[in-house]
PDB file of C-alpha atoms in Angstrom:
ATOM      1  CA  MET A   7     135.827 114.182 -45.612  1.00  0.00           C
ATOM      2  CA  LYS A   8     134.210 113.877 -42.199  1.00  0.00           C
ATOM      3  CA  LYS A   9     131.335 111.958 -43.756  1.00  0.00           C
ATOM      4  CA  ALA A  10     133.746 109.574 -45.487  1.00  0.00           C
ATOM      5  CA  THR A  11     135.662 109.065 -42.258  1.00  0.00           C
ATOM      6  CA  LYS A  12     132.438 108.329 -40.428  1.00  0.00           C
ATOM      7  CA  VAL A  13     131.478 105.732 -43.031  1.00  0.00           C
ATOM      8  CA  VAL A  14     134.885 104.075 -42.744  1.00  0.00           C
ATOM      9  CA  LEU A  15     134.572 103.973 -38.956  1.00  0.00           C
ATOM     10  CA  ILE A  16     131.114 102.440 -39.209  1.00  0.00           C
ATOM     11  CA  VAL A  17     132.405  99.780 -41.633  1.00  0.00           C
ATOM     12  CA  LEU A  18     135.334  99.043 -39.328  1.00  0.00           C
ATOM     13  CA  ALA A  19     132.998  98.780 -36.341  1.00  0.00           C
ATOM     14  CA  LEU A  20     130.760  96.355 -38.226  1.00  0.00           C
ATOM     15  CA  LEU A  21     133.792  94.367 -39.290  1.00  0.00           C
ATOM     16  CA  VAL A  22     135.112  94.148 -35.723  1.00  0.00           C
ATOM     17  CA  THR A  23     131.650  93.107 -34.524  1.00  0.00           C
ATOM     18  CA  ALA A  24     131.439  90.426 -37.216  1.00  0.00           C
ATOM     19  CA  ILE A  25     134.912  89.121 -36.379  1.00  0.00           C
ATOM     20  CA  GLY A  26     134.013  89.100 -32.704  1.00  0.00           C
ATOM     21  CA  ALA A  27     130.864  87.122 -33.428  1.00  0.00           C
ATOM     22  CA  VAL A  28     132.833  84.549 -35.437  1.00  0.00           C
ATOM     23  CA  VAL A  29     135.427  84.258 -32.673  1.00  0.00           C
ATOM     24  CA  ILE A  30     132.718  83.652 -30.065  1.00  0.00           C
ATOM     25  CA  TRP A  31     130.873  81.196 -32.336  1.00  0.00           C
ATOM     26  CA  GLN A  32     134.038  79.273 -33.205  1.00  0.00           C
ATOM     27  CA  TRP A  33     135.838  79.749 -29.878  1.00  0.00           C
ATOM     28  CA  ASP A  34     136.050  76.021 -29.097  1.00  0.00           C
ATOM     29  CA  ASN A  35     137.492  75.307 -32.538  1.00  0.00           C
ATOM     30  CA  ILE A  36     140.011  78.149 -32.191  1.00  0.00           C
ATOM     31  CA  LYS A  37     141.131  76.731 -28.839  1.00  0.00           C
ATOM     32  CA  ALA A  38     141.480  73.315 -30.457  1.00  0.00           C
ATOM     33  CA  VAL A  39     143.723  74.743 -33.190  1.00  0.00           C
ATOM     34  CA  LYS A  40     145.904  76.418 -30.550  1.00  0.00           C
ATOM     35  CA  THR A  41     146.086  73.183 -28.567  1.00  0.00           C
ATOM     36  CA  SER A  42     147.091  71.224 -31.672  1.00  0.00           C
ATOM     37  CA  PHE A  43     150.105  73.511 -32.135  1.00  0.00           C
ATOM     38  CA  THR A  44     151.187  73.544 -28.481  1.00  0.00           C
ATOM     39  CA  HIS A  45     150.965  69.821 -27.675  1.00  0.00           C
ATOM     40  CA  SER A  46     152.292  66.690 -29.341  1.00  0.00           C
ATOM     41  CA  ARG A  47     149.919  63.899 -30.383  1.00  0.00           C
ATOM     42  CA  GLU A  48     151.366  61.757 -27.601  1.00  0.00           C
ATOM     43  CA  ASP A  49     150.628  64.479 -25.031  1.00  0.00           C
ATOM     44  CA  LEU A  50     147.090  64.886 -26.343  1.00  0.00           C
ATOM     45  CA  ALA A  51     146.462  61.129 -26.125  1.00  0.00           C
ATOM     46  CA  VAL A  52     147.550  61.142 -22.469  1.00  0.00           C
ATOM     47  CA  MET A  53     145.415  64.201 -21.737  1.00  0.00           C
ATOM     48  CA  MET A  54     142.349  62.591 -23.330  1.00  0.00           C
ATOM     49  CA  ALA A  55     142.839  59.475 -21.219  1.00  0.00           C
ATOM     50  CA  GLY A  56     142.478  61.559 -18.066  1.00  0.00           C
ATOM     51  CA  THR A  57     139.514  63.767 -18.954  1.00  0.00           C
ATOM     52  CA  TYR A  58     136.901  61.511 -17.363  1.00  0.00           C
ATOM     53  CA  GLN A  59     138.812  60.887 -14.143  1.00  0.00           C
ATOM     54  CA  ALA A  60     136.915  63.718 -12.428  1.00  0.00           C
ATOM     55  CA  ILE A  61     133.627  61.950 -13.213  1.00  0.00           C
ATOM     56  CA  GLU A  62     134.925  58.717 -11.715  1.00  0.00           C
ATOM     57  CA  ASP A  63     136.026  60.618  -8.603  1.00  0.00           C
ATOM     58  CA  ALA A  64     132.631  62.334  -8.316  1.00  0.00           C
ATOM     59  CA  THR A  65     130.696  59.063  -8.572  1.00  0.00           C
ATOM     60  CA  GLU A  66     132.641  57.611  -5.652  1.00  0.00           C
ATOM     61  CA  ASP A  67     130.672  59.945  -3.370  1.00  0.00           C
ATOM     62  CA  LEU A  68     127.360  58.580  -4.675  1.00  0.00           C
ATOM     63  CA  GLU A  69     126.381  55.603  -2.565  1.00  0.00           C
ATOM     64  CA  GLY A  70     125.176  52.613  -4.566  1.00  0.00           C
ATOM     65  CA  VAL A  71     126.223  54.052  -7.940  1.00  0.00           C
ATOM     66  CA  THR A  72     128.623  51.728  -9.749  1.00  0.00           C
ATOM     67  CA  VAL A  73     130.089  52.337 -13.186  1.00  0.00           C
ATOM     68  CA  ARG A  74     133.417  51.831 -14.932  1.00  0.00           C
ATOM     69  CA  ASP A  75     134.910  52.572 -18.319  1.00  0.00           C
ATOM     70  CA  MET A  76     135.014  49.790 -20.885  1.00  0.00           C
ATOM     71  CA  THR A  77     138.001  47.552 -21.458  1.00  0.00           C
ATOM     72  CA  GLN A  78     139.780  47.328 -24.800  1.00  0.00           C
ATOM     73  CA  GLU A  79     138.200  43.916 -25.364  1.00  0.00           C
ATOM     74  CA  GLU A  80     134.718  45.342 -24.774  1.00  0.00           C
ATOM     75  CA  ARG A  81     135.496  48.290 -27.012  1.00  0.00           C
ATOM     76  CA  THR A  82     136.553  45.963 -29.808  1.00  0.00           C
ATOM     77  CA  ALA A  83     133.465  43.757 -29.325  1.00  0.00           C
ATOM     78  CA  LEU A  84     131.147  46.783 -29.433  1.00  0.00           C
ATOM     79  CA  ARG A  85     132.674  48.099 -32.653  1.00  0.00           C
ATOM     80  CA  ALA A  86     132.552  44.642 -34.229  1.00  0.00           C
ATOM     81  CA  GLY A  87     128.883  44.248 -33.323  1.00  0.00           C
ATOM     82  CA  GLU A  88     129.648  41.268 -31.088  1.00  0.00           C
ATOM     83  CA  LEU A  89     128.343  43.134 -28.030  1.00  0.00           C
ATOM     84  CA  SER A  90     125.212  45.272 -28.059  1.00  0.00           C
ATOM     85  CA  ARG A  91     124.968  48.717 -26.513  1.00  0.00           C
ATOM     86  CA  GLU A  92     122.509  47.437 -23.897  1.00  0.00           C
ATOM     87  CA  GLU A  93     124.656  44.441 -22.969  1.00  0.00           C
ATOM     88  CA  LEU A  94     127.713  46.643 -22.575  1.00  0.00           C
ATOM     89  CA  ILE A  95     125.908  49.144 -20.344  1.00  0.00           C
ATOM     90  CA  LEU A  96     124.803  46.276 -18.073  1.00  0.00           C
ATOM     91  CA  ARG A  97     128.404  45.126 -17.860  1.00  0.00           C
ATOM     92  CA  LEU A  98     129.683  48.604 -17.040  1.00  0.00           C
ATOM     93  CA  ILE A  99     127.354  48.995 -14.051  1.00  0.00           C
ATOM     94  CA  SER A 100     128.280  45.622 -12.589  1.00  0.00           C
ATOM     95  CA  LYS A 101     130.257  45.669  -9.329  1.00  0.00           C
ATOM     96  CA  GLN A 102     132.386  42.812 -10.607  1.00  0.00           C
ATOM     97  CA  THR A 103     135.623  43.237 -12.512  1.00  0.00           C
ATOM     98  CA  PRO A 104     135.627  42.254 -16.205  1.00  0.00           C
ATOM     99  CA  GLY A 105     137.351  38.930 -15.352  1.00  0.00           C
ATOM    100  CA  GLU A 106     134.831  38.131 -12.655  1.00  0.00           C
ATOM    101  CA  GLU A 107     131.969  39.041 -14.994  1.00  0.00           C
ATOM    102  CA  GLN A 108     133.124  36.512 -17.563  1.00  0.00           C
ATOM    103  CA  THR A 109     133.196  33.761 -14.930  1.00  0.00           C
ATOM    104  CA  ALA A 110     129.821  34.775 -13.494  1.00  0.00           C
ATOM    105  CA  GLN A 111     128.167  34.944 -16.897  1.00  0.00           C
ATOM    106  CA  ASP A 112     128.999  31.376 -17.890  1.00  0.00           C
ATOM    107  CA  GLY A 113     125.553  29.868 -18.259  1.00  0.00           C
ATOM    108  CA  GLN A 114     123.636  33.095 -17.589  1.00  0.00           C
ATOM    109  CA  SER A 115     122.794  36.256 -19.488  1.00  0.00           C
ATOM    110  CA  ALA A 116     124.508  39.626 -19.029  1.00  0.00           C
ATOM    111  CA  ALA A 117     121.257  41.002 -17.617  1.00  0.00           C
ATOM    112  CA  GLU A 118     121.026  38.236 -14.988  1.00  0.00           C
ATOM    113  CA  ALA A 119     124.652  38.752 -13.964  1.00  0.00           C
ATOM    114  CA  ALA A 120     124.192  42.513 -13.695  1.00  0.00           C
ATOM    115  CA  GLU A 121     121.048  42.145 -11.608  1.00  0.00           C
ATOM    116  CA  GLN A 122     122.936  39.962  -9.151  1.00  0.00           C
ATOM    117  CA  SER A 123     126.022  42.174  -8.891  1.00  0.00           C
ATOM    118  CA  GLY A 124     124.949  45.734  -9.776  1.00  0.00           C
ATOM    119  CA  PRO A 125     123.084  48.447  -7.837  1.00  0.00           C
ATOM    120  CA  VAL A 126     119.636  47.389  -6.600  1.00  0.00           C
ATOM    121  CA  ASP A 127     118.044  50.753  -5.758  1.00  0.00           C
ATOM    122  CA  PRO A 128     116.071  51.817  -8.893  1.00  0.00           C
ATOM    123  CA  ASP A 129     117.402  55.404  -8.863  1.00  0.00           C
ATOM    124  CA  GLN A 130     120.969  54.291  -8.230  1.00  0.00           C
ATOM    125  CA  LYS A 131     120.708  51.726 -11.027  1.00  0.00           C
ATOM    126  CA  LEU A 132     119.272  54.290 -13.437  1.00  0.00           C
ATOM    127  CA  LEU A 133     121.995  56.822 -12.619  1.00  0.00           C
ATOM    128  CA  SER A 134     124.632  54.138 -13.128  1.00  0.00           C
ATOM    129  CA  GLU A 135     123.110  53.330 -16.527  1.00  0.00           C
ATOM    130  CA  TYR A 136     123.132  57.001 -17.553  1.00  0.00           C
ATOM    131  CA  LEU A 137     126.815  57.291 -16.631  1.00  0.00           C
ATOM    132  CA  ALA A 138     127.639  54.053 -18.456  1.00  0.00           C
ATOM    133  CA  GLU A 139     125.851  55.402 -21.525  1.00  0.00           C
ATOM    134  CA  ILE A 140     128.201  58.401 -21.507  1.00  0.00           C
ATOM    135  CA  TYR A 141     131.201  56.074 -21.747  1.00  0.00           C
ATOM    136  CA  VAL A 142     129.536  54.220 -24.615  1.00  0.00           C
ATOM    137  CA  MET A 143     128.696  57.480 -26.399  1.00  0.00           C
ATOM    138  CA  LYS A 144     132.293  58.628 -26.006  1.00  0.00           C
ATOM    139  CA  ASP A 145     133.597  55.486 -27.689  1.00  0.00           C
ATOM    140  CA  GLU A 146     130.978  55.628 -30.452  1.00  0.00           C
ATOM    141  CA  TYR A 147     132.032  59.197 -31.276  1.00  0.00           C
ATOM    142  CA  THR A 148     135.713  58.209 -31.185  1.00  0.00           C
ATOM    143  CA  ALA A 149     135.056  55.277 -33.519  1.00  0.00           C
ATOM    144  CA  TRP A 150     133.199  57.595 -35.909  1.00  0.00           C
ATOM    145  CA  LEU A 151     136.101  60.061 -35.938  1.00  0.00           C
ATOM    146  CA  GLU A 152     138.625  57.296 -36.550  1.00  0.00           C
ATOM    147  CA  ALA A 153     136.535  55.999 -39.447  1.00  0.00           C
ATOM    148  CA  LYS A 154     136.328  59.475 -40.998  1.00  0.00           C
ATOM    149  CA  TYR A 155     140.060  59.997 -40.597  1.00  0.00           C
ATOM    150  CA  ASN A 156     140.821  56.673 -42.300  1.00  0.00           C
ATOM    151  CA  GLU A 157     138.267  57.521 -44.981  1.00  0.00           C
ATOM    152  CA  ALA A 158     140.113  60.788 -45.699  1.00  0.00           C
ATOM    153  CA  ILE A 159     143.459  58.973 -45.951  1.00  0.00           C
ATOM    154  CA  ASP A 160     141.991  56.409 -48.345  1.00  0.00           C
ATOM    155  CA  ALA A 161     140.449  59.174 -50.484  1.00  0.00           C
ATOM    156  CA  TYR A 162     143.793  60.975 -50.717  1.00  0.00           C
ATOM    157  CA  ASN A 163     145.777  57.820 -51.486  1.00  0.00           C
ATOM    158  CA  ALA A 164     143.261  56.867 -54.186  1.00  0.00           C
ATOM    159  CA  LEU A 165     144.125  60.007 -56.147  1.00  0.00           C
ATOM    160  CA  PRO A 166     146.652  59.761 -58.992  1.00  0.00           C
ATOM    161  CA  LYS A 167     150.140  60.729 -57.823  1.00  0.00           C
ATOM    162  CA  GLU A 168     150.067  64.016 -59.720  1.00  0.00           C
ATOM    163  CA  GLN A 169     146.869  64.999 -57.913  1.00  0.00           C
ATOM    164  CA  GLN A 170     148.173  64.252 -54.425  1.00  0.00           C
ATOM    165  CA  THR A 171     148.862  67.892 -53.646  1.00  0.00           C
ATOM    166  CA  PRO A 172     148.603  69.922 -50.423  1.00  0.00           C
ATOM    167  CA  GLU A 173     145.493  71.534 -51.897  1.00  0.00           C
ATOM    168  CA  ALA A 174     143.847  68.144 -52.420  1.00  0.00           C
ATOM    169  CA  LYS A 175     144.786  67.077 -48.903  1.00  0.00           C
ATOM    170  CA  TYR A 176     143.278  70.283 -47.520  1.00  0.00           C
ATOM    171  CA  SER A 177     140.090  69.871 -49.557  1.00  0.00           C
ATOM    172  CA  ILE A 178     139.577  66.268 -48.444  1.00  0.00           C
ATOM    173  CA  GLY A 179     140.322  67.204 -44.845  1.00  0.00           C
ATOM    174  CA  MET A 180     137.926  70.134 -44.828  1.00  0.00           C
ATOM    175  CA  GLU A 181     135.130  68.014 -46.294  1.00  0.00           C
ATOM    176  CA  ARG A 182     135.455  65.576 -43.395  1.00  0.00           C
ATOM    177  CA  MET A 183     135.802  68.470 -40.970  1.00  0.00           C
ATOM    178  CA  LYS A 184     132.374  69.756 -42.040  1.00  0.00           C
ATOM    179  CA  GLN A 185     130.924  66.296 -41.451  1.00  0.00           C
ATOM    180  CA  ALA A 186     132.628  66.178 -38.050  1.00  0.00           C
ATOM    181  CA  LEU A 187     131.140  69.537 -37.037  1.00  0.00           C
ATOM    182  CA  ALA A 188     127.672  68.278 -37.987  1.00  0.00           C
ATOM    183  CA  LYS A 189     128.324  65.119 -35.965  1.00  0.00           C
ATOM    184  CA  GLU A 190     129.441  67.308 -33.065  1.00  0.00           C
ATOM    185  CA  ASP A 191     126.069  69.082 -33.059  1.00  0.00           C
ATOM    186  CA  GLU A 192     124.365  65.688 -32.921  1.00  0.00           C
ATOM    187  CA  CYS A 193     126.569  64.578 -30.015  1.00  0.00           C
ATOM    188  CA  ASP A 194     126.032  67.887 -28.184  1.00  0.00           C
ATOM    189  CA  ALA A 195     122.271  67.391 -28.354  1.00  0.00           C
ATOM    190  CA  ALA A 196     122.523  63.795 -27.095  1.00  0.00           C
ATOM    191  CA  MET A 197     124.848  64.807 -24.255  1.00  0.00           C
ATOM    192  CA  LYS A 198     122.614  67.696 -23.230  1.00  0.00           C
ATOM    193  CA  GLN A 199     119.651  65.328 -23.065  1.00  0.00           C
ATOM    194  CA  ILE A 200     121.452  62.824 -20.847  1.00  0.00           C
ATOM    195  CA  GLU A 201     122.817  65.610 -18.630  1.00  0.00           C
ATOM    196  CA  GLN A 202     119.260  66.838 -18.103  1.00  0.00           C
ATOM    197  CA  LYS A 203     118.152  63.323 -17.148  1.00  0.00           C
ATOM    198  CA  ILE A 204     121.038  62.987 -14.700  1.00  0.00           C
ATOM    199  CA  GLY A 205     120.313  66.420 -13.227  1.00  0.00           C
ATOM    200  CA  ALA A 206     116.644  65.581 -12.687  1.00  0.00           C
ATOM    201  CA  LEU A 207     117.526  62.225 -11.132  1.00  0.00           C
ATOM    202  CA  LEU A 208     120.109  63.777  -8.802  1.00  0.00           C
ATOM    203  CA  ALA A 209     117.524  66.341  -7.659  1.00  0.00           C
ATOM    204  CA  LYS A 210     115.093  63.508  -6.952  1.00  0.00           C
ATOM    205  CA  MET A 211     117.801  61.792  -4.903  1.00  0.00           C
ATOM    206  CA  GLY A 212     118.439  64.994  -2.947  1.00  0.00           C
ATOM    207  CA  ARG A 213     121.884  65.567  -4.470  1.00  0.00           C
ATOM    208  CA  ASP A 214     123.380  68.726  -5.973  1.00  0.00           C
ATOM    209  CA  ASP A 215     124.274  69.106  -9.652  1.00  0.00           C
ATOM    210  CA  SER A 216     128.066  69.021  -9.204  1.00  0.00           C
ATOM    211  CA  LEU A 217     128.254  65.712 -11.092  1.00  0.00           C
ATOM    212  CA  VAL A 218     126.472  67.249 -14.082  1.00  0.00           C
ATOM    213  CA  LYS A 219     128.985  70.108 -14.096  1.00  0.00           C
ATOM    214  CA  GLU A 220     131.877  67.641 -14.023  1.00  0.00           C
ATOM    215  CA  ILE A 221     130.343  65.711 -16.926  1.00  0.00           C
ATOM    216  CA  GLN A 222     129.920  68.860 -19.011  1.00  0.00           C
ATOM    217  CA  LYS A 223     133.472  69.989 -18.226  1.00  0.00           C
ATOM    218  CA  ALA A 224     134.934  66.596 -19.145  1.00  0.00           C
ATOM    219  CA  TYR A 225     132.884  66.477 -22.348  1.00  0.00           C
ATOM    220  CA  GLU A 226     134.068  69.920 -23.492  1.00  0.00           C
ATOM    221  CA  GLN A 227     137.695  69.082 -22.672  1.00  0.00           C
ATOM    222  CA  GLU A 228     137.436  65.802 -24.536  1.00  0.00           C
ATOM    223  CA  LYS A 229     136.032  67.545 -27.623  1.00  0.00           C
ATOM    224  CA  GLU A 230     138.789  70.165 -27.649  1.00  0.00           C
ATOM    225  CA  LEU A 231     141.512  67.538 -27.266  1.00  0.00           C
ATOM    226  CA  LYS A 232     140.033  65.277 -29.945  1.00  0.00           C
ATOM    227  CA  LYS A 233     139.823  68.181 -32.402  1.00  0.00           C
ATOM    228  CA  ALA A 234     143.404  69.140 -31.599  1.00  0.00           C
ATOM    229  CA  TYR A 235     144.548  65.531 -32.039  1.00  0.00           C
ATOM    230  CA  TYR A 236     142.995  65.137 -35.472  1.00  0.00           C
ATOM    231  CA  LEU A 237     144.071  68.614 -36.566  1.00  0.00           C
ATOM    232  CA  GLY A 238     147.591  67.552 -35.660  1.00  0.00           C
ATOM    233  CA  LEU A 239     147.237  64.429 -37.779  1.00  0.00           C
ATOM    234  CA  HIS A 240     145.899  66.491 -40.686  1.00  0.00           C
ATOM    235  CA  ASN A 241     148.783  68.944 -40.438  1.00  0.00           C
TER     236      ASN A 241
END
C-alpha cells in the first residue's frame, strides 16, 4: 500500500511539474485569454492605441532623434504597395508633419526631403530609423493578423450550411492560431535583433538602455492585447 501511495504521489508530482511547465511556457497566451474575457473589443482597441506612447515619451529625451507613427494614409499606401518600406521609414524620421512632407516632396524624392528635414547626426539618424522600423513592423504584423482573420471567416463561410458548426469554427480558428504562433516567433526574433541594435547604439551614444526596456514592454503588451482582441472576435 505504501509503495502504491508513493507511486501515486510521484505521478502527481510529475503531473504538477508538467502543468507548471506548460503554464510558464504558455503564460503570455493564458494572460491573453484572461484579458479577452475581462475587456471588450472596444476597450482593447483603445488600449492597443496607447501601448507605444511610452516609447514616444522616451524618445523626447533623446536629442536629435525624430520619429513618429504612420498616418492612416501611409498605412494604406504601404499595404497597397504604393509606398515602400524604405520610403516610409524616411518619412517617419522627418521633422516635418505629413502635410508639410507632401508639399516639400513635390519635385523631389522622399530621400532628399528626409535628408533636408530629418536628423543629421549619423547615430541619431540611425536610431531614428530603427525606431521607425518598429512602427512599420507593428503595422506589418497587424496587417498579417487581419488577413488571417479574414481568411478564417472566408473559409468558414465557404462551408455548406450544414457544416457551419461550432466545431468547424473552432477547427478553422485553431489552424490560424497555430500559424499566428509561428508568426509570433518570427516577429519575436526580428524584434530582439532590432532591440540589440538599438541597445548597442545607445551605449555608443553614452545613453542607458531604458528605451530598450520601454520598447520590449510595449511590444509584449501589444502582443497580449492583439491576442486578446482576436480571441474575442473568435469567441
